C-alpha cells in the first residue's frame, strides 16, 4: 500500500499556485503579494518633530526666544526660524525651515505670550527631528513579491499608498458531507441518525488555512445525487467529500467522482486514521487542476487527512509554500505510550510549550480511535508514530504535526 510520503508526493505533483488578481488591500489579508510594491511618497513626508516643544536653531545660545508661530500636526509652517526665534511645534508636525533641533516642552518655560526661555543650550543638530524619507523613499520597495499580507505588512502598504494590490487568489474549497444517516448540526438526531460534524470541522479548517469554504448540502448515498453534487463542488479549486469511500455497500463516492469527470490518482494508503482516503484531479482548460479528496466519514480520519494533505496543498495554491510537504515539530513525550504499529499513525495529542523546557512536552491524551471526536477535541497536534510497533518512554523525542 502507498505510504504517507508517497501520497504527499502525489498531491505535490498536482498542487500549483493559483493565478494573481488585483484587489483592495482591505480584502487581501493573509494573501501573498504577486508583485513587489514601491512607495508613492517619502515617509515621513517632511522633516518631522518627534517631541512637543519648540523648533530652534541648535547653535543659537540666546536664553530667551521670540515665539513666531505655532505648528500643530496637520499644519504647515509659514515662517523660517532664525537665531533669537522659536516655533511652538507638536509631535508629527513639519519642522520649519531654518530650525535644526526641537527642544522638548519640559526643557522650556513660558516667559510671556510671545517669549519662551530655552533651558537647553547647544542641543545636537537634528535632535528630536526625523528627516524626510528616512524610513522610506518614494520609488523604494516596501514589500517584495511573495510577502504574505499580515496586518503589519498591510499597514506599511497603506503608508506607501498601495490601496489596491496584486495577490495570489484565495483558494475556494467546496465541502460535501455524504451519508443517509446525517442530520444538520442544529437538529436532534432520530433513530439511526447522527449529526454532520464533518461540515463544521472542515469549514473551520478551511478558514483557518486561509481559504474560502463553500459548503454544499449533505449528499444522500445515491449515485445520481452524489454525481450532481460533485459537479457543483468542481466549481471550487479543491473539493473535499466526506464518507462513502470505503468498501461498504453504500460507499458510492469513488464512482460518483469518476462519473463527474474526476481522474483517480490514488485510493487507500498506509495511514491511521485515514486509510480509505481517495485523491484525484479534475483538469481545467486553463490553470492548475482542481484537487479532489474523498475523506473517510469518521471525523478524526478527515481531520488527519486535512492536516496531512489539504492544508499544505492550500499553502501551495495560495503561494505561501513552494511544494506540498509535511512540516513536523519536535517535542518530548510527557508520558509512556505503547504504539501497536501496523500503519504510519498520526495520533491526537497535546503539545505544551513551557518556558522551562526548550522543547514542548507532548501528552498522549485519552483517545478511542477515528470516531472519537470528543477525545480528539482536547488535542492540538498529531504525533507521528511509525509503521513498526514502538514503546515510547517518558522523555523520548517525538515528532508532531501542529493542528
Ligand atoms: P463512511 O466513511 O461513510 O463509511 O462512514 C464512516 C463512519 O463515519 C460512520 O460511522 C459514519 O456514520 C460516520 N460519518 C460519516 N459522515 C460523517 C459526518 N459528516 N459527521 C460525522 N460522522 C460521519
Ligand atoms: Mg457512509
Short mmCIF file of C-alpha atoms in Angstrom, two decimals, residues 2-403:
data_model
loop_
_atom_site.label_atom_id
_atom_site.label_comp_id
_atom_site.label_asym_id
_atom_site.label_seq_id
_atom_site.Cartn_x
_atom_site.Cartn_y
_atom_site.Cartn_z
CA UNK A 2 1.02 3.60 -0.64
CA UNK A 3 2.99 5.26 2.18
CA UNK A 4 2.13 8.69 3.56
CA UNK A 5 5.30 10.10 1.99
CA UNK A 6 4.41 8.69 -1.45
CA UNK A 7 0.87 10.06 -1.14
CA UNK A 8 2.22 13.51 -0.24
CA UNK A 9 4.44 13.42 -3.33
CA UNK A 10 1.42 12.59 -5.50
CA UNK A 11 -0.57 15.52 -4.09
CA UNK A 12 2.51 17.72 -4.58
CA UNK A 13 2.61 16.77 -8.28
CA UNK A 14 -0.77 18.43 -8.88
CA UNK A 15 -0.86 21.32 -6.39
CA UNK A 16 0.18 24.59 -8.06
CA UNK A 17 -0.04 28.29 -7.36
CA UNK A 18 -3.35 29.92 -8.39
CA UNK A 19 -3.37 32.97 -10.69
CA UNK A 20 -2.90 36.51 -9.37
CA UNK A 21 -5.73 39.05 -9.14
CA UNK A 22 -5.96 42.73 -8.20
CA UNK A 23 -7.99 43.61 -5.14
CA UNK A 24 -8.47 46.23 -2.46
CA UNK A 25 -5.78 45.94 0.22
CA UNK A 26 -8.55 45.50 2.82
CA UNK A 27 -9.57 42.20 1.18
CA UNK A 28 -6.02 40.87 0.84
CA UNK A 29 -5.24 39.98 4.46
CA UNK A 30 -3.45 36.60 4.57
CA UNK A 31 -2.86 36.53 0.79
CA UNK A 32 0.55 36.55 -0.90
CA UNK A 33 1.75 39.54 -2.95
CA UNK A 34 2.27 38.65 -6.61
CA UNK A 35 4.35 41.78 -7.27
CA UNK A 36 6.80 43.96 -5.38
CA UNK A 37 5.31 47.24 -4.16
CA UNK A 38 7.10 50.60 -4.16
CA UNK A 39 6.12 53.70 -2.20
CA UNK A 40 4.46 56.67 -3.93
CA UNK A 41 5.69 59.10 -1.23
CA UNK A 42 8.59 59.73 1.12
CA UNK A 43 7.98 58.64 4.71
CA UNK A 44 7.99 60.70 6.77
CA UNK A 45 6.72 63.13 4.11
CA UNK A 46 8.52 66.08 5.79
CA UNK A 47 11.19 66.69 8.41
CA UNK A 48 9.10 65.77 11.42
CA UNK A 49 9.10 66.89 15.06
CA UNK A 50 9.38 63.90 17.42
CA UNK A 51 8.50 65.86 20.57
CA UNK A 52 6.03 68.54 21.66
CA UNK A 53 8.20 71.64 22.22
CA UNK A 54 9.98 74.40 20.31
CA UNK A 55 11.80 74.27 16.98
CA UNK A 56 15.03 76.27 17.25
CA UNK A 57 18.39 76.88 15.64
CA UNK A 58 20.61 74.38 17.52
CA UNK A 59 23.61 76.74 17.68
CA UNK A 60 21.53 79.67 18.98
CA UNK A 61 22.68 80.50 22.53
CA UNK A 62 20.12 83.22 23.36
CA UNK A 63 18.44 82.37 26.71
CA UNK A 64 15.00 83.53 25.53
CA UNK A 65 13.42 83.36 22.05
CA UNK A 66 10.52 85.10 20.35
CA UNK A 67 7.71 82.66 19.50
CA UNK A 68 6.99 83.35 15.83
CA UNK A 69 4.20 80.81 15.20
CA UNK A 70 2.61 77.55 16.39
CA UNK A 71 2.54 74.45 14.18
CA UNK A 72 0.29 71.54 15.14
CA UNK A 73 0.33 68.08 13.46
CA UNK A 74 -1.52 68.57 10.16
CA UNK A 75 -0.44 72.25 9.86
CA UNK A 76 2.36 73.60 7.69
CA UNK A 77 4.87 76.22 8.96
CA UNK A 78 4.88 79.63 7.26
CA UNK A 79 7.99 81.21 8.76
CA UNK A 80 11.64 80.19 8.86
CA UNK A 81 13.29 80.04 12.29
CA UNK A 82 16.34 82.28 12.80
CA UNK A 83 18.57 82.81 15.86
CA UNK A 84 16.55 84.54 18.58
CA UNK A 85 13.30 82.95 17.36
CA UNK A 86 11.43 79.68 18.05
CA UNK A 87 8.34 77.97 16.65
CA UNK A 88 5.99 76.14 19.02
CA UNK A 89 5.64 72.68 17.46
CA UNK A 90 3.76 69.45 18.23
CA UNK A 91 4.86 65.84 17.60
CA UNK A 92 4.36 64.88 13.94
CA UNK A 93 4.27 68.47 12.64
CA UNK A 94 6.63 69.61 9.84
CA UNK A 95 9.77 71.31 11.15
CA UNK A 96 10.08 74.88 9.76
CA UNK A 97 12.98 75.91 7.52
CA UNK A 98 16.00 77.08 9.48
CA UNK A 99 15.17 75.02 12.59
CA UNK A 100 17.79 72.33 13.36
CA UNK A 101 16.56 70.95 16.70
CA UNK A 102 13.35 70.54 18.69
CA UNK A 103 13.59 71.37 22.41
CA UNK A 104 11.06 69.34 24.43
CA UNK A 105 8.50 71.45 26.29
CA UNK A 106 9.85 70.12 29.62
CA UNK A 107 13.17 71.90 28.92
CA UNK A 108 11.49 75.28 28.33
CA UNK A 109 9.45 77.80 30.34
CA UNK A 110 6.99 80.32 29.05
CA UNK A 111 8.05 83.89 29.93
CA UNK A 112 5.03 85.64 28.39
CA UNK A 113 2.69 85.16 25.42
CA UNK A 114 5.45 85.87 22.86
CA UNK A 115 8.57 84.68 24.71
CA UNK A 116 9.93 81.31 25.79
CA UNK A 117 13.04 80.56 27.85
CA UNK A 118 15.09 77.66 26.48
CA UNK A 119 16.78 75.62 29.24
CA UNK A 120 18.86 73.51 26.85
CA UNK A 121 21.71 75.39 25.17
CA UNK A 122 23.75 73.60 22.47
CA UNK A 123 21.48 70.64 21.70
CA UNK A 124 22.91 68.36 18.99
CA UNK A 125 21.93 69.30 15.45
CA UNK A 126 18.92 67.21 14.41
CA UNK A 127 17.79 66.49 17.98
CA UNK A 128 14.16 65.24 18.06
CA UNK A 129 13.79 65.64 14.29
CA UNK A 130 13.20 62.72 11.91
CA UNK A 131 14.32 63.58 8.40
CA UNK A 132 12.00 63.35 5.40
CA UNK A 133 12.26 59.94 3.68
CA UNK A 134 14.41 58.43 6.44
CA UNK A 135 12.00 55.48 6.80
CA UNK A 136 11.01 55.09 3.13
CA UNK A 137 11.89 56.96 -0.09
CA UNK A 138 9.49 57.48 -2.96
CA UNK A 139 10.02 54.67 -5.51
CA UNK A 140 11.69 52.38 -2.99
CA UNK A 141 10.33 48.87 -2.30
CA UNK A 142 8.14 48.50 0.77
CA UNK A 143 7.28 44.78 0.29
CA UNK A 144 8.60 42.20 -2.16
CA UNK A 145 6.61 39.66 -4.19
CA UNK A 146 5.97 36.56 -2.09
CA UNK A 147 5.31 38.50 1.12
CA UNK A 148 2.18 37.47 2.99
CA UNK A 149 -0.09 40.44 3.70
CA UNK A 150 -0.23 40.43 7.51
CA UNK A 151 -1.83 43.31 9.43
CA UNK A 152 1.67 44.78 9.83
CA UNK A 153 2.50 44.49 6.12
CA UNK A 154 -0.95 45.96 5.28
CA UNK A 155 -0.14 48.96 7.46
CA UNK A 156 3.20 49.52 5.68
CA UNK A 157 1.48 49.14 2.27
CA UNK A 158 -1.12 51.70 3.33
CA UNK A 159 1.62 54.16 4.27
CA UNK A 160 3.20 53.56 0.85
CA UNK A 161 -0.08 54.25 -0.97
CA UNK A 162 -0.82 50.68 -2.14
CA UNK A 163 -4.61 50.69 -1.68
CA UNK A 164 -5.00 48.09 -4.44
CA UNK A 165 -2.61 45.14 -4.64
CA UNK A 166 -1.83 42.22 -6.96
CA UNK A 167 -2.12 38.99 -4.92
CA UNK A 168 -2.45 35.24 -5.46
CA UNK A 169 -6.15 34.44 -5.43
CA UNK A 170 -7.65 32.95 -2.25
CA UNK A 171 -8.45 29.25 -2.89
CA UNK A 172 -12.11 28.19 -2.82
CA UNK A 173 -12.80 24.85 -1.15
CA UNK A 174 -16.12 23.05 -1.59
CA UNK A 175 -17.19 20.71 1.23
CA UNK A 176 -19.61 17.85 0.59
CA UNK A 177 -20.56 15.61 3.52
CA UNK A 178 -22.32 12.43 2.42
CA UNK A 179 -24.31 9.75 4.22
CA UNK A 180 -28.01 8.83 4.70
CA UNK A 181 -27.50 8.92 8.47
CA UNK A 182 -26.52 12.60 8.62
CA UNK A 183 -28.72 15.35 10.03
CA UNK A 184 -27.72 19.01 10.17
CA UNK A 185 -25.84 20.25 13.22
CA UNK A 186 -28.86 22.10 14.70
CA UNK A 187 -31.18 19.05 14.77
CA UNK A 188 -31.53 16.29 17.35
CA UNK A 189 -30.74 13.04 15.54
CA UNK A 190 -33.59 10.49 15.24
CA UNK A 191 -33.11 6.70 15.40
CA UNK A 192 -30.11 5.62 13.32
CA UNK A 193 -29.05 9.23 12.68
CA UNK A 194 -26.00 11.28 13.70
CA UNK A 195 -25.12 14.98 13.37
CA UNK A 196 -22.94 16.09 10.47
CA UNK A 197 -19.87 17.12 12.44
CA UNK A 198 -17.55 16.91 9.41
CA UNK A 199 -19.26 20.00 7.95
CA UNK A 200 -18.21 22.46 10.68
CA UNK A 201 -14.87 20.65 11.15
CA UNK A 202 -13.86 21.22 7.54
CA UNK A 203 -15.45 24.65 7.06
CA UNK A 204 -13.44 25.82 10.08
CA UNK A 205 -10.24 24.10 8.99
CA UNK A 206 -10.53 25.70 5.54
CA UNK A 207 -10.99 29.18 7.06
CA UNK A 208 -8.02 28.54 9.40
CA UNK A 209 -5.96 27.60 6.33
CA UNK A 210 -6.77 31.00 4.75
CA UNK A 211 -9.14 29.66 2.08
CA UNK A 212 -12.84 30.29 1.37
CA UNK A 213 -15.19 27.41 2.25
CA UNK A 214 -18.29 26.65 0.19
CA UNK A 215 -20.50 24.12 2.00
CA UNK A 216 -22.75 22.02 -0.23
CA UNK A 217 -25.97 20.39 1.01
CA UNK A 218 -25.49 16.94 2.63
CA UNK A 219 -25.42 14.25 -0.06
CA UNK A 220 -27.57 11.14 0.27
CA UNK A 221 -26.00 7.77 -0.57
CA UNK A 222 -27.34 7.90 -4.12
CA UNK A 223 -25.17 7.69 -7.22
CA UNK A 224 -27.05 10.31 -9.26
CA UNK A 225 -27.45 12.82 -6.43
CA UNK A 226 -23.78 12.46 -5.43
CA UNK A 227 -22.62 12.94 -9.03
CA UNK A 228 -24.64 16.16 -9.32
CA UNK A 229 -23.27 17.50 -6.03
CA UNK A 230 -19.70 16.62 -7.06
CA UNK A 231 -20.23 18.55 -10.31
CA UNK A 232 -21.26 21.59 -8.25
CA UNK A 233 -18.25 21.11 -6.00
CA UNK A 234 -15.92 21.21 -9.01
CA UNK A 235 -16.62 24.94 -9.36
CA UNK A 236 -14.15 25.32 -6.48
CA UNK A 237 -10.36 24.85 -6.62
CA UNK A 238 -10.48 22.00 -4.13
CA UNK A 239 -13.34 19.61 -3.33
CA UNK A 240 -13.49 17.74 -0.03
CA UNK A 241 -16.03 14.90 0.10
CA UNK A 242 -16.54 13.01 3.35
CA UNK A 243 -17.93 9.50 3.83
CA UNK A 244 -18.64 6.73 1.35
CA UNK A 245 -15.07 5.98 0.21
CA UNK A 246 -14.56 2.61 1.95
CA UNK A 247 -15.74 -0.84 0.87
CA UNK A 248 -19.34 -0.71 2.15
CA UNK A 249 -22.44 -1.37 0.03
CA UNK A 250 -23.31 2.35 0.13
CA UNK A 251 -19.80 3.66 -0.47
CA UNK A 252 -20.65 5.30 -3.78
CA UNK A 253 -18.37 8.34 -3.66
CA UNK A 254 -15.50 6.98 -5.85
CA UNK A 255 -17.99 6.06 -8.61
CA UNK A 256 -19.71 9.45 -8.36
CA UNK A 257 -16.36 11.27 -8.54
CA UNK A 258 -15.32 9.36 -11.66
CA UNK A 259 -18.80 9.86 -13.21
CA UNK A 260 -18.36 13.62 -12.68
CA UNK A 261 -15.05 13.54 -14.56
CA UNK A 262 -12.57 13.33 -11.71
CA UNK A 263 -9.45 11.28 -12.50
CA UNK A 264 -8.30 9.00 -9.70
CA UNK A 265 -4.68 9.44 -8.57
CA UNK A 266 -4.75 7.11 -5.55
CA UNK A 267 -7.20 5.32 -3.27
CA UNK A 268 -6.13 3.99 0.14
CA UNK A 269 -2.80 4.40 1.87
CA UNK A 270 -0.99 3.00 4.92
CA UNK A 271 -2.23 5.70 7.30
CA UNK A 272 -4.06 5.56 10.64
CA UNK A 273 -6.54 7.15 10.87
CA UNK A 274 -7.43 7.78 7.24
CA UNK A 275 -6.63 4.57 5.34
CA UNK A 276 -9.52 4.81 2.79
CA UNK A 277 -8.50 8.31 1.56
CA UNK A 278 -9.27 8.87 -2.14
CA UNK A 279 -7.42 11.54 -4.14
CA UNK A 280 -7.96 12.67 -7.70
CA UNK A 281 -7.78 15.65 -10.01
CA UNK A 282 -10.13 17.42 -12.40
CA UNK A 283 -8.10 19.31 -15.04
CA UNK A 284 -9.32 22.72 -16.24
CA UNK A 285 -8.94 24.22 -19.72
CA UNK A 286 -6.57 26.82 -18.21
CA UNK A 287 -4.78 26.95 -14.88
CA UNK A 288 -3.97 24.26 -12.35
CA UNK A 289 -6.19 21.17 -11.93
CA UNK A 290 -8.82 21.07 -9.22
CA UNK A 291 -7.83 18.76 -6.38
CA UNK A 292 -10.43 16.32 -5.09
CA UNK A 293 -10.16 14.49 -1.79
CA UNK A 294 -12.57 11.79 -0.60
CA UNK A 295 -12.17 11.51 3.16
CA UNK A 296 -13.42 8.58 5.24
CA UNK A 297 -16.54 9.58 7.19
CA UNK A 298 -15.09 9.31 10.66
CA UNK A 299 -14.28 12.87 11.69
CA UNK A 300 -10.82 12.25 13.13
CA UNK A 301 -9.79 10.48 9.90
CA UNK A 302 -10.87 13.55 7.98
CA UNK A 303 -9.02 15.77 10.44
CA UNK A 304 -5.77 13.85 9.89
CA UNK A 305 -6.21 13.79 6.09
CA UNK A 306 -6.93 17.54 6.05
CA UNK A 307 -3.83 18.48 8.01
CA UNK A 308 -1.53 15.99 6.25
CA UNK A 309 -2.55 16.72 2.66
CA UNK A 310 -5.03 19.56 2.21
CA UNK A 311 -3.52 22.19 4.48
CA UNK A 312 -0.09 22.10 2.77
CA UNK A 313 -1.81 21.90 -0.65
CA UNK A 314 -3.75 25.09 0.18
CA UNK A 315 -0.48 26.75 1.20
CA UNK A 316 0.90 25.90 -2.26
CA UNK A 317 -2.25 27.11 -4.09
CA UNK A 318 -2.04 30.37 -2.10
CA UNK A 319 1.67 30.84 -2.91
CA UNK A 320 2.81 30.51 0.72
CA UNK A 321 4.70 27.23 0.19
CA UNK A 322 6.66 26.08 -2.87
CA UNK A 323 5.63 22.44 -2.62
CA UNK A 324 3.41 20.14 -0.56
CA UNK A 325 5.46 18.81 2.33
CA UNK A 326 4.97 17.89 5.97
CA UNK A 327 6.35 20.34 8.49
CA UNK A 328 6.68 18.38 11.70
CA UNK A 329 7.69 19.92 15.03
CA UNK A 330 9.76 18.21 17.72
CA UNK A 331 8.81 17.58 21.32
CA UNK A 332 9.35 15.17 24.22
CA UNK A 333 6.82 12.60 25.38
CA UNK A 334 5.29 13.65 28.70
CA UNK A 335 4.41 10.04 29.47
CA UNK A 336 4.96 6.49 28.23
CA UNK A 337 2.95 5.16 25.29
CA UNK A 338 2.73 1.75 23.61
CA UNK A 339 2.19 2.03 19.84
CA UNK A 340 0.93 -1.21 18.28
CA UNK A 341 2.26 -0.42 14.79
CA UNK A 342 0.84 -1.74 11.51
CA UNK A 343 0.40 1.60 9.71
CA UNK A 344 2.04 5.00 9.99
CA UNK A 345 -0.06 6.73 12.63
CA UNK A 346 -0.90 10.35 13.38
CA UNK A 347 -2.34 10.20 16.87
CA UNK A 348 -4.14 13.12 18.59
CA UNK A 349 -2.02 14.54 21.44
CA UNK A 350 -1.46 17.74 23.35
CA UNK A 351 1.81 19.68 22.98
CA UNK A 352 2.53 22.04 25.86
CA UNK A 353 5.21 24.67 25.47
CA UNK A 354 6.77 25.90 28.69
CA UNK A 355 9.46 28.44 29.46
CA UNK A 356 11.39 25.85 31.50
CA UNK A 357 11.62 23.29 28.67
CA UNK A 358 13.42 24.03 25.43
CA UNK A 359 11.00 21.77 23.50
CA UNK A 360 7.28 21.24 24.12
CA UNK A 361 6.14 18.28 26.23
CA UNK A 362 3.68 16.07 24.37
CA UNK A 363 0.90 14.36 26.28
CA UNK A 364 -0.88 11.31 24.82
CA UNK A 365 -4.46 12.24 25.71
CA UNK A 366 -7.20 9.60 26.04
CA UNK A 367 -8.50 8.80 22.59
CA UNK A 368 -10.58 5.90 21.31
CA UNK A 369 -10.00 5.96 17.57
CA UNK A 370 -11.17 7.68 14.43
CA UNK A 371 -14.80 8.17 15.56
CA UNK A 372 -13.77 9.72 18.92
CA UNK A 373 -14.20 13.37 18.06
CA UNK A 374 -14.81 14.40 21.69
CA UNK A 375 -11.47 12.86 22.74
CA UNK A 376 -9.63 14.41 19.79
CA UNK A 377 -11.11 17.84 20.59
CA UNK A 378 -8.66 18.05 23.53
CA UNK A 379 -5.71 17.67 21.14
CA UNK A 380 -3.69 20.42 19.49
CA UNK A 381 -1.38 18.19 17.44
CA UNK A 382 -0.99 14.76 15.86
CA UNK A 383 2.03 12.72 16.98
CA UNK A 384 3.69 10.76 14.20
CA UNK A 385 4.26 7.10 15.05
CA UNK A 386 6.00 4.66 12.66
CA UNK A 387 4.71 1.56 10.84
CA UNK A 388 6.67 -0.60 13.32
CA UNK A 389 5.48 -1.16 16.91
CA UNK A 390 7.18 1.27 19.30
CA UNK A 391 7.31 1.75 23.04
CA UNK A 392 7.62 5.45 23.74
CA UNK A 393 9.14 6.22 27.16
CA UNK A 394 8.56 9.42 29.03
CA UNK A 395 11.15 11.99 27.80
CA UNK A 396 11.66 10.35 24.36
CA UNK A 397 11.77 12.68 21.39
CA UNK A 398 8.59 12.66 19.26
CA UNK A 399 7.65 14.40 16.00
CA UNK A 400 4.23 16.01 15.71
CA UNK A 401 2.08 17.94 13.30
CA UNK A 402 0.54 21.01 14.98
CA UNK A 403 -3.21 21.41 14.31
#
